[in-house]
């Protein structure tokens, strides 16, 4: 539940499974998954690692900038995994920042390359031909455009979708 303490879990068919809270974490804005644990961001420089069974914080990562959008990328840090992050801040200035599991900056994609003024969600894609790619949800322009980015170049590809048209 956006910017709230409450989380809802659904199965792959969209059927509600449970509602819960994570003690000590509030105002969750983004969730990432590494195949074992959840990582929650709440618009601060702290990323919370959460055990999905106990629903308790098991660790934290100090990011170099506030995190509002985030996704897990298993290829970062020499295959140790890490996170692509972004803060929805001043339009036209926010880079995408790749960080390790310890919070060290690994790479940046400047705004001039990715072009998302108000990135609010990120996803890692290792299955599309020609990838891997990042996908970003951009709230600039029409307010709801999903864009694909080549990780190696940082540049957007011609693949995008204005999801407002779906409504």
CSV table of N, CA and C in Angstrom, one decimal:
chain,number,residue,atom,x,y,z
A,1,UNK,N,0.9,-1.2,0.0
A,1,UNK,CA,0.0,0.0,0.0
A,1,UNK,C,0.9,1.2,0.0
A,2,UNK,N,0.8,2.1,-1.0
A,2,UNK,CA,1.8,3.1,-1.3
A,2,UNK,C,1.9,4.1,-0.1
A,3,UNK,N,3.2,4.3,0.3
A,3,UNK,CA,3.5,5.2,1.4
A,3,UNK,C,2.8,4.9,2.7
A,4,UNK,N,2.7,3.6,3.0
A,4,UNK,CA,2.0,3.2,4.2
A,4,UNK,C,2.8,2.1,4.9
A,5,UNK,N,2.3,1.7,6.0
A,5,UNK,CA,2.9,0.6,6.8
A,5,UNK,C,2.4,-0.8,6.3
A,6,UNK,N,1.3,-0.8,5.6
A,6,UNK,CA,0.6,-2.0,5.3
A,6,UNK,C,1.1,-2.6,3.9
A,7,UNK,N,1.4,-3.9,3.9
A,7,UNK,CA,1.7,-4.6,2.6
A,7,UNK,C,0.7,-5.7,2.4
A,8,UNK,N,0.4,-5.9,1.1
A,8,UNK,CA,-0.6,-7.0,0.7
A,8,UNK,C,0.2,-8.0,-0.2
A,9,UNK,N,0.0,-9.2,0.0
A,9,UNK,CA,0.6,-10.3,-0.8
A,9,UNK,C,-0.5,-11.0,-1.6
A,10,UNK,N,-0.2,-11.1,-2.9
A,10,UNK,CA,-1.1,-11.8,-3.9
A,10,UNK,C,-0.3,-12.9,-4.5
A,11,UNK,N,-1.0,-14.0,-5.0
A,11,UNK,CA,-0.3,-15.0,-5.7
A,11,UNK,C,-0.2,-14.6,-7.2
A,12,UNK,N,0.4,-15.5,-8.0
A,12,UNK,CA,0.7,-15.1,-9.4
A,12,UNK,C,-0.6,-15.0,-10.2
A,13,UNK,N,-1.7,-15.4,-9.7
A,13,UNK,CA,-3.0,-15.3,-10.4
A,13,UNK,C,-3.8,-14.0,-9.9
A,14,UNK,N,-3.2,-13.3,-9.0
A,14,UNK,CA,-3.8,-12.0,-8.5
A,14,UNK,C,-4.7,-12.2,-7.4
A,15,UNK,N,-4.7,-13.4,-6.8
A,15,UNK,CA,-5.6,-13.7,-5.6
A,15,UNK,C,-4.9,-13.2,-4.3
A,16,UNK,N,-5.6,-12.4,-3.5
A,16,UNK,CA,-5.0,-11.9,-2.3
A,16,UNK,C,-4.7,-13.1,-1.4
A,17,UNK,N,-3.5,-13.0,-0.7
A,17,UNK,CA,-3.1,-14.1,0.2
A,17,UNK,C,-3.0,-13.6,1.7
A,18,UNK,N,-2.5,-12.4,1.9
A,18,UNK,CA,-2.5,-11.9,3.3
A,18,UNK,C,-2.1,-10.4,3.3
A,19,UNK,N,-2.4,-9.7,4.4
A,19,UNK,CA,-2.0,-8.4,4.6
A,19,UNK,C,-1.2,-8.4,5.9
A,20,UNK,N,-0.1,-7.6,5.9
A,20,UNK,CA,0.8,-7.5,7.1
A,20,UNK,C,1.6,-6.2,7.1
A,21,UNK,N,2.3,-6.0,8.2
A,21,UNK,CA,3.2,-4.9,8.3
A,21,UNK,C,4.6,-5.4,8.7
A,22,UNK,N,5.6,-4.6,8.4
A,22,UNK,CA,7.0,-5.0,8.8
A,22,UNK,C,7.3,-4.0,9.9
A,23,UNK,N,7.6,-4.6,11.1
A,23,UNK,CA,8.0,-3.7,12.2
A,23,UNK,C,9.2,-2.9,11.9
A,24,UNK,N,9.1,-1.6,12.3
A,24,UNK,CA,10.2,-0.6,12.1
A,24,UNK,C,10.3,0.0,10.7
A,25,UNK,N,9.5,-0.5,9.7
A,25,UNK,CA,9.5,0.1,8.4
A,25,UNK,C,8.2,0.8,8.1
A,26,UNK,N,8.3,2.1,7.7
A,26,UNK,CA,7.0,2.8,7.4
A,26,UNK,C,7.2,3.4,6.0
A,27,UNK,N,6.1,3.8,5.5
A,27,UNK,CA,6.0,4.6,4.2
A,27,UNK,C,6.7,3.9,3.0
A,28,UNK,N,6.5,2.6,2.9
A,28,UNK,CA,7.1,1.8,1.8
A,28,UNK,C,6.7,2.4,0.5
A,29,UNK,N,7.7,2.6,-0.4
A,29,UNK,CA,7.4,3.1,-1.7
A,29,UNK,C,7.8,2.1,-2.8
A,30,UNK,N,8.7,1.2,-2.5
A,30,UNK,CA,9.2,0.3,-3.5
A,30,UNK,C,9.7,-1.0,-2.9
A,31,UNK,N,9.5,-2.1,-3.6
A,31,UNK,CA,9.9,-3.4,-3.1
A,31,UNK,C,10.7,-4.1,-4.2
A,32,UNK,N,11.8,-4.7,-3.8
A,32,UNK,CA,12.6,-5.6,-4.7
A,32,UNK,C,12.7,-7.0,-4.1
A,33,UNK,N,13.0,-7.9,-4.9
A,33,UNK,CA,13.1,-9.3,-4.5
A,33,UNK,C,14.4,-9.9,-5.2
A,34,UNK,N,15.2,-10.6,-4.4
A,34,UNK,CA,16.4,-11.2,-4.9
A,34,UNK,C,16.3,-12.7,-5.0
A,35,UNK,N,15.1,-13.2,-4.8
A,35,UNK,CA,14.9,-14.7,-4.9
A,35,UNK,C,14.9,-15.3,-3.5
A,36,UNK,N,15.3,-14.6,-2.5
A,36,UNK,CA,15.4,-15.0,-1.1
A,36,UNK,C,14.7,-14.0,-0.2
A,37,UNK,N,15.0,-12.8,-0.3
A,37,UNK,CA,14.5,-11.7,0.6
A,37,UNK,C,13.9,-10.6,-0.1
A,38,UNK,N,13.0,-9.9,0.6
A,38,UNK,CA,12.5,-8.6,0.1
A,38,UNK,C,13.4,-7.5,0.5
A,39,UNK,N,13.4,-6.4,-0.3
A,39,UNK,CA,14.1,-5.2,0.0
A,39,UNK,C,13.1,-4.0,-0.1
A,40,UNK,N,12.9,-3.3,0.9
A,40,UNK,CA,12.0,-2.2,0.9
A,40,UNK,C,12.7,-0.9,1.0
A,41,UNK,N,12.2,0.1,0.1
A,41,UNK,CA,12.7,1.4,0.1
A,41,UNK,C,11.5,2.4,0.5
A,42,UNK,N,11.8,3.4,1.3
A,42,UNK,CA,10.8,4.3,1.7
A,42,UNK,C,11.2,5.8,1.5
A,43,UNK,N,11.8,6.1,0.4
A,43,UNK,CA,12.1,7.4,0.1
A,43,UNK,C,13.2,8.0,1.0
A,44,UNK,N,14.1,7.1,1.5
A,44,UNK,CA,15.2,7.5,2.4
A,44,UNK,C,16.4,6.9,1.8
A,45,UNK,N,17.6,7.0,2.5
A,45,UNK,CA,18.8,6.4,2.1
A,45,UNK,C,19.0,5.0,2.7
A,46,UNK,N,18.0,4.5,3.4
A,46,UNK,CA,18.0,3.2,4.0
A,46,UNK,C,17.1,2.2,3.1
A,47,UNK,N,17.8,1.1,2.8
A,47,UNK,CA,17.0,0.0,2.1
A,47,UNK,C,17.0,-1.1,3.2
A,48,UNK,N,15.8,-1.6,3.4
A,48,UNK,CA,15.5,-2.6,4.5
A,48,UNK,C,15.5,-4.0,3.9
A,49,UNK,N,16.3,-4.9,4.4
A,49,UNK,CA,16.2,-6.3,4.0
A,49,UNK,C,15.3,-7.0,4.9
A,50,UNK,N,14.3,-7.8,4.3
A,50,UNK,CA,13.2,-8.4,5.1
A,50,UNK,C,13.1,-9.9,4.8
A,51,UNK,N,13.1,-10.7,5.8
A,51,UNK,CA,12.9,-12.1,5.6
A,51,UNK,C,11.4,-12.3,5.3
A,52,UNK,N,11.0,-13.0,4.2
A,52,UNK,CA,9.7,-13.1,3.8
A,52,UNK,C,8.8,-14.0,4.7
A,53,UNK,N,9.5,-14.9,5.4
A,53,UNK,CA,8.8,-15.8,6.3
A,53,UNK,C,8.4,-15.2,7.7
A,54,UNK,N,9.4,-14.6,8.3
A,54,UNK,CA,9.2,-13.9,9.6
A,54,UNK,C,8.7,-12.5,9.5
A,55,UNK,N,8.8,-11.9,8.3
A,55,UNK,CA,8.4,-10.5,8.0
A,55,UNK,C,9.1,-9.5,9.0
A,56,UNK,N,10.4,-9.8,9.3
A,56,UNK,CA,11.2,-9.0,10.1
A,56,UNK,C,12.4,-8.5,9.3
A,57,UNK,N,12.8,-7.3,9.7
A,57,UNK,CA,14.0,-6.7,9.1
A,57,UNK,C,15.2,-7.5,9.6
A,58,UNK,N,16.0,-8.0,8.6
A,58,UNK,CA,17.2,-8.7,9.0
A,58,UNK,C,18.5,-8.0,8.7
A,59,UNK,N,18.4,-6.8,8.0
A,59,UNK,CA,19.6,-6.0,7.7
A,59,UNK,C,19.1,-4.7,7.0
A,60,UNK,N,20.1,-3.8,6.9
A,60,UNK,CA,19.8,-2.6,6.1
A,60,UNK,C,21.0,-2.3,5.2
A,61,UNK,N,20.8,-1.5,4.2
A,61,UNK,CA,21.8,-1.1,3.3
A,61,UNK,C,21.7,0.4,3.2
A,62,UNK,N,22.8,1.1,3.4
A,62,UNK,CA,22.8,2.6,3.3
A,62,UNK,C,23.2,3.0,1.9
A,63,UNK,N,22.2,3.5,1.2
A,63,UNK,CA,22.4,3.9,-0.2
A,63,UNK,C,23.0,5.3,-0.3
A,64,UNK,N,23.7,5.7,-1.4
A,64,UNK,CA,24.3,7.0,-1.5
A,64,UNK,C,23.3,8.1,-1.8
A,65,UNK,N,22.1,7.8,-2.1
A,65,UNK,CA,21.0,8.8,-2.3
A,65,UNK,C,19.7,8.2,-1.9
A,66,UNK,N,18.7,9.0,-1.6
A,66,UNK,CA,17.4,8.5,-1.3
A,66,UNK,C,16.9,7.6,-2.4
A,67,UNK,N,16.2,6.5,-2.0
A,67,UNK,CA,15.7,5.5,-2.9
A,67,UNK,C,14.2,5.6,-3.0
A,68,UNK,N,13.6,5.8,-4.1
A,68,UNK,CA,12.2,5.8,-4.4
A,68,UNK,C,11.8,4.7,-5.4
A,69,UNK,N,12.7,4.5,-6.3
A,69,UNK,CA,12.5,3.4,-7.3
A,69,UNK,C,13.7,2.5,-7.2
A,70,UNK,N,13.5,1.1,-7.3
A,70,UNK,CA,14.6,0.2,-7.1
A,70,UNK,C,14.2,-1.2,-7.7
A,71,UNK,N,15.2,-1.9,-8.2
A,71,UNK,CA,15.1,-3.2,-8.6
A,71,UNK,C,16.4,-4.0,-8.4
A,72,UNK,N,16.3,-5.3,-8.2
A,72,UNK,CA,17.4,-6.1,-8.0
A,72,UNK,C,18.0,-6.6,-9.3
A,73,UNK,N,19.3,-6.5,-9.5
A,73,UNK,CA,20.0,-7.0,-10.7
A,73,UNK,C,21.1,-8.0,-10.2
A,74,UNK,N,20.9,-9.3,-10.6
A,74,UNK,CA,21.8,-10.3,-10.1
A,74,UNK,C,23.2,-10.2,-10.7
A,75,UNK,N,23.3,-9.5,-11.8
A,75,UNK,CA,24.6,-9.4,-12.5
A,75,UNK,C,25.5,-8.3,-11.9
A,76,UNK,N,25.0,-7.4,-11.1
A,76,UNK,CA,25.8,-6.4,-10.6
A,76,UNK,C,26.9,-6.9,-9.6
A,77,UNK,N,27.9,-6.1,-9.5
A,77,UNK,CA,29.0,-6.4,-8.5
A,77,UNK,C,29.6,-7.8,-8.8
A,78,UNK,N,30.0,-8.0,-10.1
A,78,UNK,CA,30.6,-9.3,-10.4
A,78,UNK,C,29.8,-10.5,-10.2
A,79,UNK,N,28.5,-10.4,-10.2
A,79,UNK,CA,27.6,-11.5,-10.0
A,79,UNK,C,27.1,-11.7,-8.6
A,80,UNK,N,27.6,-10.8,-7.7
A,80,UNK,CA,27.1,-10.8,-6.3
A,80,UNK,C,25.7,-10.2,-6.1
A,81,UNK,N,25.3,-9.5,-7.2
A,81,UNK,CA,24.0,-8.8,-7.1
A,81,UNK,C,24.0,-7.5,-6.5
A,82,UNK,N,23.1,-6.7,-6.9
A,82,UNK,CA,22.9,-5.3,-6.3
A,82,UNK,C,21.6,-4.7,-6.8
A,83,UNK,N,21.5,-3.4,-6.7
A,83,UNK,CA,20.3,-2.7,-7.0
A,83,UNK,C,20.4,-1.5,-7.9
A,84,UNK,N,19.5,-1.4,-8.8
A,84,UNK,CA,19.4,-0.1,-9.6
A,84,UNK,C,18.4,0.7,-8.8
A,85,UNK,N,18.8,2.0,-8.5
A,85,UNK,CA,18.0,2.9,-7.7
A,85,UNK,C,17.8,4.2,-8.4
A,86,UNK,N,16.8,4.9,-8.0
A,86,UNK,CA,16.5,6.3,-8.4
A,86,UNK,C,15.7,7.0,-7.4
A,87,UNK,N,15.9,8.3,-7.3
A,87,UNK,CA,15.1,9.1,-6.4
A,87,UNK,C,14.3,10.1,-7.3
A,88,UNK,N,13.0,10.1,-7.1
A,88,UNK,CA,12.1,11.0,-7.9
A,88,UNK,C,12.3,12.4,-7.3
A,89,UNK,N,13.2,13.2,-7.9
A,89,UNK,CA,13.5,14.5,-7.4
A,89,UNK,C,13.3,15.6,-8.4
A,90,UNK,N,14.3,16.4,-8.6
A,90,UNK,CA,14.2,17.5,-9.5
A,90,UNK,C,14.1,17.0,-10.9
A,91,UNK,N,13.1,17.4,-11.7
A,91,UNK,CA,13.0,16.9,-13.0
A,91,UNK,C,14.2,17.2,-13.8
A,92,UNK,N,14.7,16.2,-14.6
A,92,UNK,CA,15.8,16.4,-15.4
A,92,UNK,C,17.2,16.3,-14.8
A,93,UNK,N,17.2,15.7,-13.6
A,93,UNK,CA,18.5,15.7,-12.9
A,93,UNK,C,18.9,14.4,-12.3
A,94,UNK,N,17.9,13.5,-12.1
A,94,UNK,CA,18.2,12.3,-11.3
A,94,UNK,C,18.8,11.2,-12.1
A,95,UNK,N,20.0,10.7,-11.7
A,95,UNK,CA,20.6,9.5,-12.4
A,95,UNK,C,20.0,8.2,-11.9
A,96,UNK,N,20.2,7.2,-12.6
A,96,UNK,CA,19.9,5.8,-12.1
A,96,UNK,C,21.3,5.4,-11.5
A,97,UNK,N,21.3,4.9,-10.3
A,97,UNK,CA,22.5,4.5,-9.6
A,97,UNK,C,22.4,3.1,-9.3
A,98,UNK,N,23.5,2.3,-9.7
A,98,UNK,CA,23.6,0.9,-9.4
A,98,UNK,C,24.5,0.8,-8.1
A,99,UNK,N,23.9,0.1,-7.1
A,99,UNK,CA,24.7,0.0,-5.8
A,99,UNK,C,24.8,-1.5,-5.5
A,100,UNK,N,25.9,-1.8,-4.7
A,100,UNK,CA,26.1,-3.2,-4.3
A,100,UNK,C,25.2,-3.5,-3.1
A,101,UNK,N,25.3,-4.7,-2.6
A,101,UNK,CA,24.5,-5.1,-1.4
A,101,UNK,C,25.0,-4.4,-0.1
A,102,UNK,N,26.2,-3.7,-0.2
A,102,UNK,CA,26.7,-3.0,0.9
A,102,UNK,C,26.5,-1.5,0.7
A,103,UNK,N,25.9,-1.0,-0.4
A,103,UNK,CA,25.6,0.4,-0.6
A,103,UNK,C,26.6,1.1,-1.4
A,104,UNK,N,27.7,0.4,-1.9
A,104,UNK,CA,28.7,1.1,-2.7
A,104,UNK,C,28.2,1.4,-4.1
A,105,UNK,N,28.5,2.6,-4.6
A,105,UNK,CA,28.1,2.9,-6.0
A,105,UNK,C,28.9,2.1,-7.0
A,106,UNK,N,28.2,1.4,-7.9
A,106,UNK,CA,28.9,0.6,-8.9
A,106,UNK,C,28.8,1.2,-10.3
A,107,UNK,N,27.8,1.9,-10.6
A,107,UNK,CA,27.6,2.6,-11.9
A,107,UNK,C,26.5,3.6,-11.8
A,108,UNK,N,26.5,4.6,-12.7
A,108,UNK,CA,25.4,5.5,-12.8
A,108,UNK,C,25.0,5.7,-14.3
A,109,UNK,N,23.8,5.9,-14.5
A,109,UNK,CA,23.3,6.2,-15.8
A,109,UNK,C,22.7,7.7,-15.7
A,110,UNK,N,23.3,8.6,-16.3
A,110,UNK,CA,22.9,10.0,-16.1
A,110,UNK,C,21.5,10.3,-16.7
A,111,UNK,N,20.8,11.3,-16.2
A,111,UNK,CA,19.5,11.6,-16.8
A,111,UNK,C,19.6,11.9,-18.3
A,112,UNK,N,20.7,12.5,-18.7
A,112,UNK,CA,20.8,12.8,-20.1
A,112,UNK,C,20.7,11.6,-21.0
A,113,UNK,N,21.1,10.4,-20.4
A,113,UNK,CA,20.9,9.1,-21.2
A,113,UNK,C,19.6,8.5,-21.0
A,114,UNK,N,19.1,8.4,-19.8
A,114,UNK,CA,17.8,7.6,-19.5
A,114,UNK,C,16.6,8.5,-19.8
A,115,UNK,N,16.7,9.8,-19.5
A,115,UNK,CA,15.6,10.7,-19.8
A,115,UNK,C,14.3,10.6,-19.1
A,116,UNK,N,14.2,9.9,-18.0
A,116,UNK,CA,13.0,9.8,-17.2
A,116,UNK,C,13.0,10.9,-16.2
A,117,UNK,N,12.1,11.8,-16.3
A,117,UNK,CA,12.0,13.0,-15.3
A,117,UNK,C,11.5,12.6,-14.0
A,118,UNK,N,10.5,11.7,-13.9
A,118,UNK,CA,9.9,11.3,-12.7
A,118,UNK,C,9.8,9.8,-12.6
A,119,UNK,N,11.0,9.1,-12.5
A,119,UNK,CA,11.0,7.6,-12.4
A,119,UNK,C,10.4,7.2,-11.1
A,120,UNK,N,9.5,6.3,-11.2
A,120,UNK,CA,8.8,5.8,-9.9
A,120,UNK,C,8.9,4.3,-9.7
A,121,UNK,N,9.4,3.6,-10.7
A,121,UNK,CA,9.5,2.2,-10.6
A,121,UNK,C,10.6,1.7,-11.5
A,122,UNK,N,11.3,0.6,-11.1
A,122,UNK,CA,12.3,0.0,-12.0
A,122,UNK,C,12.1,-1.5,-12.0
A,123,UNK,N,12.5,-2.2,-13.1
A,123,UNK,CA,12.5,-3.6,-13.1
A,123,UNK,C,13.7,-4.1,-14.0
A,124,UNK,N,14.3,-5.2,-13.6
A,124,UNK,CA,15.4,-5.8,-14.3
A,124,UNK,C,14.8,-6.9,-15.2
A,125,UNK,N,15.3,-6.9,-16.4
A,125,UNK,CA,14.8,-7.9,-17.4
A,125,UNK,C,15.9,-8.6,-18.1
A,126,UNK,N,16.1,-9.9,-17.8
A,126,UNK,CA,17.1,-10.7,-18.3
A,126,UNK,C,16.6,-11.6,-19.4
A,127,UNK,N,15.3,-11.5,-19.8
A,127,UNK,CA,14.8,-12.5,-20.7
A,127,UNK,C,14.5,-11.9,-22.1
A,128,UNK,N,14.3,-10.6,-22.3
A,128,UNK,CA,14.1,-10.0,-23.6
A,128,UNK,C,15.3,-10.1,-24.5
A,129,UNK,N,15.1,-10.4,-25.7
A,129,UNK,CA,16.2,-10.6,-26.7
A,129,UNK,C,17.0,-9.3,-26.8
A,130,UNK,N,18.3,-9.4,-26.7
A,130,UNK,CA,19.2,-8.3,-26.8
A,130,UNK,C,19.5,-7.7,-25.5
A,131,UNK,N,18.9,-8.2,-24.4
A,131,UNK,CA,19.1,-7.6,-23.0
A,131,UNK,C,20.4,-8.1,-22.4
A,132,UNK,N,20.6,-7.8,-21.2
A,132,UNK,CA,19.6,-7.4,-20.2
A,132,UNK,C,19.2,-5.9,-20.3
A,133,UNK,N,18.0,-5.7,-19.9
A,133,UNK,CA,17.4,-4.3,-19.9
A,133,UNK,C,16.9,-3.9,-18.5
A,134,UNK,N,16.8,-2.6,-18.4
A,134,UNK,CA,16.0,-2.1,-17.2
A,134,UNK,C,14.7,-1.5,-17.8
A,135,UNK,N,13.7,-1.6,-17.1
A,135,UNK,CA,12.4,-1.0,-17.4
A,135,UNK,C,12.1,0.1,-16.4
A,136,UNK,N,11.6,1.2,-16.8
A,136,UNK,CA,11.3,2.3,-15.8
A,136,UNK,C,9.9,2.8,-16.0
A,137,UNK,N,9.3,3.1,-14.9
A,137,UNK,CA,7.9,3.7,-15.0
A,137,UNK,C,8.2,5.2,-14.8
A,138,UNK,N,7.8,6.0,-15.8
A,138,UNK,CA,8.1,7.4,-15.8
A,138,UNK,C,6.8,8.2,-15.7
A,139,UNK,N,6.7,9.1,-14.7
A,139,UNK,CA,5.4,9.8,-14.5
A,139,UNK,C,5.5,11.2,-15.2
A,140,UNK,N,6.5,11.5,-16.0
A,140,UNK,CA,6.5,12.7,-16.8
A,140,UNK,C,5.7,12.5,-18.1
A,141,UNK,N,5.5,13.5,-18.9
A,141,UNK,CA,4.8,13.5,-20.1
A,141,UNK,C,3.3,13.2,-19.8
A,142,UNK,N,2.8,12.1,-20.3
A,142,UNK,CA,1.4,11.7,-20.0
A,142,UNK,C,1.2,11.2,-18.6
A,143,UNK,N,2.2,11.0,-17.8
A,143,UNK,CA,2.1,10.6,-16.4
A,143,UNK,C,2.2,9.1,-16.2
A,144,UNK,N,2.3,8.3,-17.2
A,144,UNK,CA,2.4,6.8,-17.0
A,144,UNK,C,3.0,6.1,-18.2
A,145,UNK,N,4.3,6.3,-18.4
A,145,UNK,CA,4.9,5.6,-19.5
A,145,UNK,C,5.9,4.6,-19.0
A,146,UNK,N,5.9,3.4,-19.5
A,146,UNK,CA,6.9,2.4,-19.2
A,146,UNK,C,7.9,2.4,-20.3
A,147,UNK,N,9.2,2.5,-19.9
A,147,UNK,CA,10.2,2.6,-20.9
A,147,UNK,C,11.3,1.5,-20.7
A,148,UNK,N,11.9,1.0,-21.8
A,148,UNK,CA,12.9,0.0,-21.7
A,148,UNK,C,14.3,0.7,-22.0
A,149,UNK,N,15.3,0.3,-21.2
A,149,UNK,CA,16.6,0.9,-21.3
A,149,UNK,C,17.7,-0.2,-21.5
A,150,UNK,N,18.6,0.0,-22.3
A,150,UNK,CA,19.8,-0.8,-22.5
A,150,UNK,C,20.7,-0.5,-21.3
A,151,UNK,N,21.0,-1.5,-20.5
A,151,UNK,CA,21.9,-1.3,-19.3
A,151,UNK,C,23.3,-0.9,-19.7
A,152,UNK,N,23.8,-1.5,-20.8
A,152,UNK,CA,25.2,-1.3,-21.2
A,152,UNK,C,25.4,0.2,-21.6
A,153,UNK,N,24.4,0.7,-22.4
A,153,UNK,CA,24.5,2.1,-22.9
A,153,UNK,C,23.8,3.1,-22.0
A,154,UNK,N,22.9,2.7,-21.3
A,154,UNK,CA,22.1,3.6,-20.5
A,154,UNK,C,21.0,4.3,-21.3
A,155,UNK,N,20.9,4.0,-22.5
A,155,UNK,CA,20.0,4.7,-23.4
A,155,UNK,C,18.7,4.0,-23.5
A,156,UNK,N,17.6,4.8,-23.7
A,156,UNK,CA,16.3,4.1,-23.9
A,156,UNK,C,16.2,3.5,-25.3
A,157,UNK,N,15.5,2.4,-25.4
A,157,UNK,CA,15.3,1.7,-26.6
A,157,UNK,C,14.0,2.3,-27.2
A,158,UNK,N,13.6,1.9,-28.4
A,158,UNK,CA,12.3,2.4,-29.0
A,158,UNK,C,11.1,1.7,-28.3
A,159,UNK,N,11.3,0.8,-27.4
A,159,UNK,CA,10.2,0.0,-26.8
A,159,UNK,C,9.7,0.8,-25.6
A,160,UNK,N,8.5,1.2,-25.6
A,160,UNK,CA,7.8,1.9,-24.5
A,160,UNK,C,6.3,1.7,-24.6
A,161,UNK,N,5.6,2.0,-23.5
A,161,UNK,CA,4.2,1.9,-23.6
A,161,UNK,C,3.6,3.0,-22.7
A,162,UNK,N,2.7,3.8,-23.3
A,162,UNK,CA,1.9,4.8,-22.5
A,162,UNK,C,0.7,4.0,-21.9
A,163,UNK,N,0.8,3.7,-20.7
A,163,UNK,CA,-0.3,2.9,-20.1
A,163,UNK,C,-1.6,3.6,-19.8
A,164,UNK,N,-1.5,5.0,-20.0
A,164,UNK,CA,-2.8,5.7,-19.9
A,164,UNK,C,-3.8,5.3,-21.0
A,165,UNK,N,-3.2,4.9,-22.1
A,165,UNK,CA,-4.0,4.4,-23.3
A,165,UNK,C,-4.8,3.1,-22.9
A,166,UNK,N,-4.2,2.4,-22.0
A,166,UNK,CA,-4.9,1.1,-21.6
A,166,UNK,C,-6.2,1.4,-20.7
A,167,UNK,N,-6.2,2.6,-20.2
A,167,UNK,CA,-7.4,2.9,-19.3
A,167,UNK,C,-8.5,3.6,-20.1
